[in-house]
PDB file of C-alpha atoms and ligand atoms in Angstrom:
ATOM      1  CA  MET H  15     -40.971 -27.996   9.950  1.00 81.00           C
ATOM      2  CA  SER H  16     -41.056 -30.322  12.871  1.00 95.00           C
ATOM      3  CA  VAL H  17     -41.120 -30.314  16.621  1.00 98.00           C
ATOM      4  CA  ARG H  18     -37.901 -31.808  17.982  1.00 98.00           C
ATOM      5  CA  LYS H  19     -37.449 -33.727  21.191  1.00 98.00           C
ATOM      6  CA  ILE H  20     -36.203 -31.529  24.024  1.00 98.00           C
ATOM      7  CA  THR H  21     -33.122 -32.775  25.839  1.00 98.00           C
ATOM      8  CA  GLU H  22     -33.396 -32.650  29.597  1.00 98.00           C
ATOM      9  CA  TYR H  23     -31.077 -32.325  32.548  1.00 97.00           C
ATOM     10  CA  PRO H  24     -28.691 -34.124  33.133  1.00 96.00           C
ATOM     11  CA  GLU H  25     -28.056 -35.015  29.476  1.00 98.00           C
ATOM     12  CA  LYS H  26     -24.422 -34.361  28.633  1.00 98.00           C
ATOM     13  CA  VAL H  27     -24.945 -32.070  25.663  1.00 98.00           C
ATOM     14  CA  LEU H  28     -26.479 -29.475  27.988  1.00 98.00           C
ATOM     15  CA  ALA H  29     -23.172 -29.200  29.854  1.00 98.00           C
ATOM     16  CA  GLN H  30     -20.946 -28.929  26.792  1.00 98.00           C
ATOM     17  CA  VAL H  31     -19.520 -25.732  25.362  1.00 98.00           C
ATOM     18  CA  GLY H  32     -21.138 -25.422  21.940  1.00 98.00           C
ATOM     19  CA  LYS H  33     -19.229 -25.453  18.665  1.00 98.00           C
ATOM     20  CA  PRO H  34     -19.366 -22.305  16.553  1.00 98.00           C
ATOM     21  CA  VAL H  35     -21.920 -22.116  13.755  1.00 98.00           C
ATOM     22  CA  GLU H  36     -19.885 -21.968  10.567  1.00 98.00           C
ATOM     23  CA  LYS H  37     -22.331 -22.636   7.752  1.00 98.00           C
ATOM     24  CA  PHE H  38     -25.111 -20.169   7.088  1.00 98.00           C
ATOM     25  CA  ASP H  39     -27.119 -22.133   4.592  1.00 98.00           C
ATOM     26  CA  GLU H  40     -30.581 -23.495   3.978  1.00 98.00           C
ATOM     27  CA  GLU H  41     -29.976 -26.266   6.466  1.00 98.00           C
ATOM     28  CA  LEU H  42     -29.388 -23.716   9.224  1.00 98.00           C
ATOM     29  CA  GLU H  43     -32.579 -21.868   8.280  1.00 98.00           C
ATOM     30  CA  LYS H  44     -34.542 -25.101   8.479  1.00 98.00           C
ATOM     31  CA  LEU H  45     -32.975 -25.913  11.824  1.00 98.00           C
ATOM     32  CA  CYS H  46     -34.018 -22.497  13.161  1.00 98.00           C
ATOM     33  CA  GLU H  47     -37.582 -23.047  11.920  1.00 98.00           C
ATOM     34  CA  ASP H  48     -37.675 -26.338  13.804  1.00 98.00           C
ATOM     35  CA  MET H  49     -36.282 -24.630  16.886  1.00 98.00           C
ATOM     36  CA  PHE H  50     -38.983 -21.953  16.787  1.00 98.00           C
ATOM     37  CA  GLU H  51     -41.645 -24.606  16.293  1.00 98.00           C
ATOM     38  CA  THR H  52     -40.282 -26.690  19.173  1.00 98.00           C
ATOM     39  CA  MET H  53     -40.105 -23.621  21.412  1.00 98.00           C
ATOM     40  CA  TYR H  54     -43.687 -22.512  20.657  1.00 98.00           C
ATOM     41  CA  ASP H  55     -44.965 -26.060  21.069  1.00 98.00           C
ATOM     42  CA  ALA H  56     -43.402 -26.184  24.541  1.00 98.00           C
ATOM     43  CA  GLU H  57     -44.649 -22.656  25.318  1.00 97.00           C
ATOM     44  CA  GLY H  58     -41.147 -21.393  25.928  1.00 98.00           C
ATOM     45  CA  VAL H  59     -39.680 -17.960  25.178  1.00 98.00           C
ATOM     46  CA  GLY H  60     -36.229 -19.181  24.141  1.00 98.00           C
ATOM     47  CA  LEU H  61     -34.558 -22.367  22.960  1.00 98.00           C
ATOM     48  CA  ALA H  62     -30.897 -23.159  22.405  1.00 98.00           C
ATOM     49  CA  ALA H  63     -29.491 -25.853  20.095  1.00 98.00           C
ATOM     50  CA  PRO H  64     -28.155 -28.044  22.950  1.00 98.00           C
ATOM     51  CA  GLN H  65     -31.773 -28.335  24.092  1.00 98.00           C
ATOM     52  CA  ILE H  66     -32.540 -30.357  20.989  1.00 98.00           C
ATOM     53  CA  GLY H  67     -29.353 -32.370  21.330  1.00 98.00           C
ATOM     54  CA  LEU H  68     -27.045 -30.297  19.115  1.00 98.00           C
ATOM     55  CA  ASN H  69     -23.690 -29.113  20.375  1.00 98.00           C
ATOM     56  CA  LEU H  70     -23.912 -25.742  18.626  1.00 98.00           C
ATOM     57  CA  ARG H  71     -23.730 -22.069  19.592  1.00 98.00           C
ATOM     58  CA  LEU H  72     -27.199 -21.153  18.430  1.00 98.00           C
ATOM     59  CA  PHE H  73     -30.456 -20.041  19.974  1.00 98.00           C
ATOM     60  CA  VAL H  74     -33.846 -18.665  19.014  1.00 98.00           C
ATOM     61  CA  MET H  75     -36.071 -16.505  21.160  1.00 98.00           C
ATOM     62  CA  ASP H  76     -39.404 -14.716  21.118  1.00 98.00           C
ATOM     63  CA  CYS H  77     -39.577 -12.897  24.395  1.00 98.00           C
ATOM     64  CA  ASP H  78     -41.089  -9.580  25.466  1.00 97.00           C
ATOM     65  CA  GLY H  79     -41.373  -8.310  21.876  1.00 97.00           C
ATOM     66  CA  ILE H  80     -37.927  -9.449  20.754  1.00 98.00           C
ATOM     67  CA  LYS H  81     -37.914 -12.274  18.228  1.00 98.00           C
ATOM     68  CA  LEU H  82     -34.549 -13.297  16.858  1.00 98.00           C
ATOM     69  CA  ILE H  83     -32.099 -15.984  15.820  1.00 98.00           C
ATOM     70  CA  ALA H  84     -28.653 -15.761  17.439  1.00 99.00           C
ATOM     71  CA  ALA H  85     -25.708 -17.739  16.118  1.00 98.00           C
ATOM     72  CA  ASN H  86     -22.387 -17.506  17.946  1.00 98.00           C
ATOM     73  CA  PRO H  87     -23.913 -15.265  20.634  1.00 98.00           C
ATOM     74  CA  GLU H  88     -21.976 -13.211  23.143  1.00 98.00           C
ATOM     75  CA  ILE H  89     -23.117 -10.839  25.853  1.00 98.00           C
ATOM     76  CA  ILE H  90     -20.900  -7.820  25.236  1.00 98.00           C
ATOM     77  CA  THR H  91     -22.215  -5.429  27.901  1.00 98.00           C
ATOM     78  CA  LYS H  92     -24.102  -5.965  31.116  1.00 98.00           C
ATOM     79  CA  SER H  93     -25.332  -3.496  33.695  1.00 98.00           C
ATOM     80  CA  GLY H  94     -27.558  -3.278  36.725  1.00 98.00           C
ATOM     81  CA  GLU H  95     -29.138  -6.183  38.497  1.00 98.00           C
ATOM     82  CA  GLN H  96     -32.510  -7.916  38.503  1.00 98.00           C
ATOM     83  CA  SER H  97     -33.792 -10.780  40.534  1.00 97.00           C
ATOM     84  CA  GLY H  98     -36.686 -12.845  39.250  1.00 95.00           C
ATOM     85  CA  GLN H  99     -38.146 -16.238  38.549  1.00 95.00           C
ATOM     86  CA  GLU H 100     -36.642 -18.229  35.787  1.00 97.00           C
ATOM     87  CA  GLY H 101     -37.249 -21.676  34.376  1.00 97.00           C
ATOM     88  CA  CYS H 102     -35.931 -23.823  31.548  1.00 98.00           C
ATOM     89  CA  LEU H 103     -37.586 -26.263  29.156  1.00 98.00           C
ATOM     90  CA  SER H 104     -34.731 -28.685  29.866  1.00 98.00           C
ATOM     91  CA  VAL H 105     -35.487 -28.637  33.582  1.00 98.00           C
ATOM     92  CA  GLY H 106     -39.255 -29.059  33.278  1.00 96.00           C
ATOM     93  CA  LYS H 107     -39.868 -25.324  33.775  1.00 96.00           C
ATOM     94  CA  VAL H 108     -39.405 -25.735  37.521  1.00 97.00           C
ATOM     95  CA  PRO H 109     -38.946 -22.111  38.604  1.00 96.00           C
ATOM     96  CA  ALA H 110     -36.264 -20.591  40.773  1.00 97.00           C
ATOM     97  CA  VAL H 111     -35.214 -17.033  41.531  1.00 97.00           C
ATOM     98  CA  VAL H 112     -32.025 -16.119  39.689  1.00 97.00           C
ATOM     99  CA  SER H 113     -30.092 -12.893  39.821  1.00 97.00           C
ATOM    100  CA  ARG H 114     -29.109 -11.468  36.409  1.00 98.00           C
ATOM    101  CA  ALA H 115     -27.955  -8.210  34.872  1.00 98.00           C
ATOM    102  CA  GLU H 116     -30.899  -5.829  34.299  1.00 98.00           C
ATOM    103  CA  LYS H 117     -29.581  -4.702  30.922  1.00 98.00           C
ATOM    104  CA  ALA H 118     -27.578  -6.697  28.407  1.00 98.00           C
ATOM    105  CA  THR H 119     -26.290  -6.244  24.878  1.00 98.00           C
ATOM    106  CA  LEU H 120     -26.220  -9.309  22.697  1.00 99.00           C
ATOM    107  CA  ARG H 121     -23.829  -9.642  19.770  1.00 98.00           C
ATOM    108  CA  ALA H 122     -24.564 -12.491  17.393  1.00 99.00           C
ATOM    109  CA  GLN H 123     -25.018 -13.521  13.768  1.00 98.00           C
ATOM    110  CA  ASP H 124     -28.416 -13.926  12.131  1.00 98.00           C
ATOM    111  CA  ALA H 125     -29.371 -16.884   9.919  1.00 97.00           C
ATOM    112  CA  LYS H 126     -27.557 -15.269   6.979  1.00 97.00           C
ATOM    113  CA  GLY H 127     -24.365 -14.782   8.959  1.00 98.00           C
ATOM    114  CA  GLU H 128     -24.772 -11.008   9.408  1.00 98.00           C
ATOM    115  CA  TRP H 129     -23.471  -9.729  12.726  1.00 98.00           C
ATOM    116  CA  PHE H 130     -25.846  -7.618  14.805  1.00 98.00           C
ATOM    117  CA  GLU H 131     -26.049  -6.089  18.247  1.00 98.00           C
ATOM    118  CA  ARG H 132     -29.247  -5.865  20.249  1.00 98.00           C
ATOM    119  CA  GLU H 133     -29.831  -4.230  23.581  1.00 98.00           C
ATOM    120  CA  ALA H 134     -32.522  -5.323  25.993  1.00 98.00           C
ATOM    121  CA  GLU H 135     -33.603  -4.932  29.560  1.00 98.00           C
ATOM    122  CA  GLY H 136     -35.760  -6.819  32.020  1.00 98.00           C
ATOM    123  CA  TYR H 137     -37.228 -10.117  30.878  1.00 97.00           C
ATOM    124  CA  ALA H 138     -35.690 -10.030  27.377  1.00 98.00           C
ATOM    125  CA  ALA H 139     -32.240  -9.271  28.841  1.00 98.00           C
ATOM    126  CA  ARG H 140     -32.720 -12.229  31.177  1.00 98.00           C
ATOM    127  CA  CYS H 141     -33.534 -14.367  28.141  1.00 98.00           C
ATOM    128  CA  PHE H 142     -30.360 -13.192  26.305  1.00 98.00           C
ATOM    129  CA  GLN H 143     -28.285 -14.250  29.294  1.00 98.00           C
ATOM    130  CA  HIS H 144     -30.088 -17.562  29.860  1.00 98.00           C
ATOM    131  CA  GLU H 145     -29.828 -18.648  26.206  1.00 98.00           C
ATOM    132  CA  THR H 146     -26.227 -17.507  25.761  1.00 98.00           C
ATOM    133  CA  ASP H 147     -25.389 -19.545  28.865  1.00 98.00           C
ATOM    134  CA  HIS H 148     -26.865 -22.637  27.155  1.00 98.00           C
ATOM    135  CA  CYS H 149     -24.334 -22.148  24.334  1.00 98.00           C
ATOM    136  CA  ASP H 150     -21.588 -22.236  26.982  1.00 98.00           C
ATOM    137  CA  GLY H 151     -22.899 -25.431  28.557  1.00 98.00           C
ATOM    138  CA  LYS H 152     -24.421 -23.617  31.489  1.00 98.00           C
ATOM    139  CA  LEU H 153     -27.945 -23.975  32.889  1.00 98.00           C
ATOM    140  CA  PHE H 154     -29.834 -21.480  35.062  1.00 98.00           C
ATOM    141  CA  ILE H 155     -29.563 -23.882  37.994  1.00 98.00           C
ATOM    142  CA  ASP H 156     -25.774 -23.510  37.809  1.00 97.00           C
ATOM    143  CA  HIS H 157     -26.302 -19.959  39.091  1.00 97.00           C
ATOM    144  CA  LEU H 158     -28.028 -21.223  42.233  1.00 97.00           C
ATOM    145  CA  PRO H 159     -26.482 -22.145  45.579  1.00 96.00           C
ATOM    146  CA  LYS H 160     -26.073 -25.922  45.769  1.00 97.00           C
ATOM    147  CA  MET H 161     -29.004 -26.485  48.104  1.00 96.00           C
ATOM    148  CA  ARG H 162     -31.423 -24.600  45.890  1.00 96.00           C
ATOM    149  CA  LYS H 163     -30.065 -26.294  42.792  1.00 97.00           C
ATOM    150  CA  ASP H 164     -30.649 -29.703  44.400  1.00 97.00           C
ATOM    151  CA  MET H 165     -34.205 -28.682  45.277  1.00 97.00           C
ATOM    152  CA  VAL H 166     -35.015 -27.697  41.686  1.00 98.00           C
ATOM    153  CA  VAL H 167     -33.497 -30.922  40.332  1.00 97.00           C
ATOM    154  CA  LYS H 168     -35.409 -33.021  42.861  1.00 97.00           C
ATOM    155  CA  ARG H 169     -38.700 -31.363  41.985  1.00 97.00           C
ATOM    156  CA  PHE H 170     -38.004 -31.789  38.272  1.00 97.00           C
ATOM    157  CA  GLN H 171     -37.248 -35.496  38.691  1.00 95.00           C
ATOM    158  CA  LYS H 172     -40.325 -36.009  40.811  1.00 95.00           C
ATOM    159  CA  GLU H 173     -42.619 -34.285  38.309  1.00 91.00           C
ATOM    160  CA  LYS H 174     -41.070 -36.294  35.500  1.00 89.00           C
ATOM    161  CA  ARG H 175     -42.020 -39.551  37.188  1.00 87.00           C
ATOM    162  CA  TRP H 176     -45.653 -38.469  37.297  1.00 81.00           C
ATOM    163  CA  LYS H 177     -45.809 -37.705  33.581  1.00 70.00           C
TER     164      LYS H 177
HETATM  165 NI1   NI Q  11     -33.109 -22.944  29.179  1.00 93.73          NI
END
């Protein structure tokens, strides 16, 4: 296992629609192990393949008691609304308030290629939506009004210079 380098905004791969995962083999399992390791190392609760530079529809998460691997994820139902702070490892965890569905059902394939559905609410549902967005080339800041998006990006760039 190894910790991979996290790609950061505005790297192109983060804005690309991911390619479907087609091979469910040992290589994919190893990739998921690396993704978990990278996520834990960065103290995140979710990590999508574009965040380690791969244009793939794949994410891992361990959030609010839900730990899973999701290949070719889709949000198939959404209901309610929640508003809360969100951040992203690719944007230096700079937080911003984002409105999301309160409940969401995720449909995806596990590392063996088996389809599953999983329902969640609150923080875990937010994570489903955030990570599935990554697979569609969308970041949480894309949900913000332009002025607030610019503020998050500015703060991220400023903090990066001090590292
Ligand atoms: Ni993210």
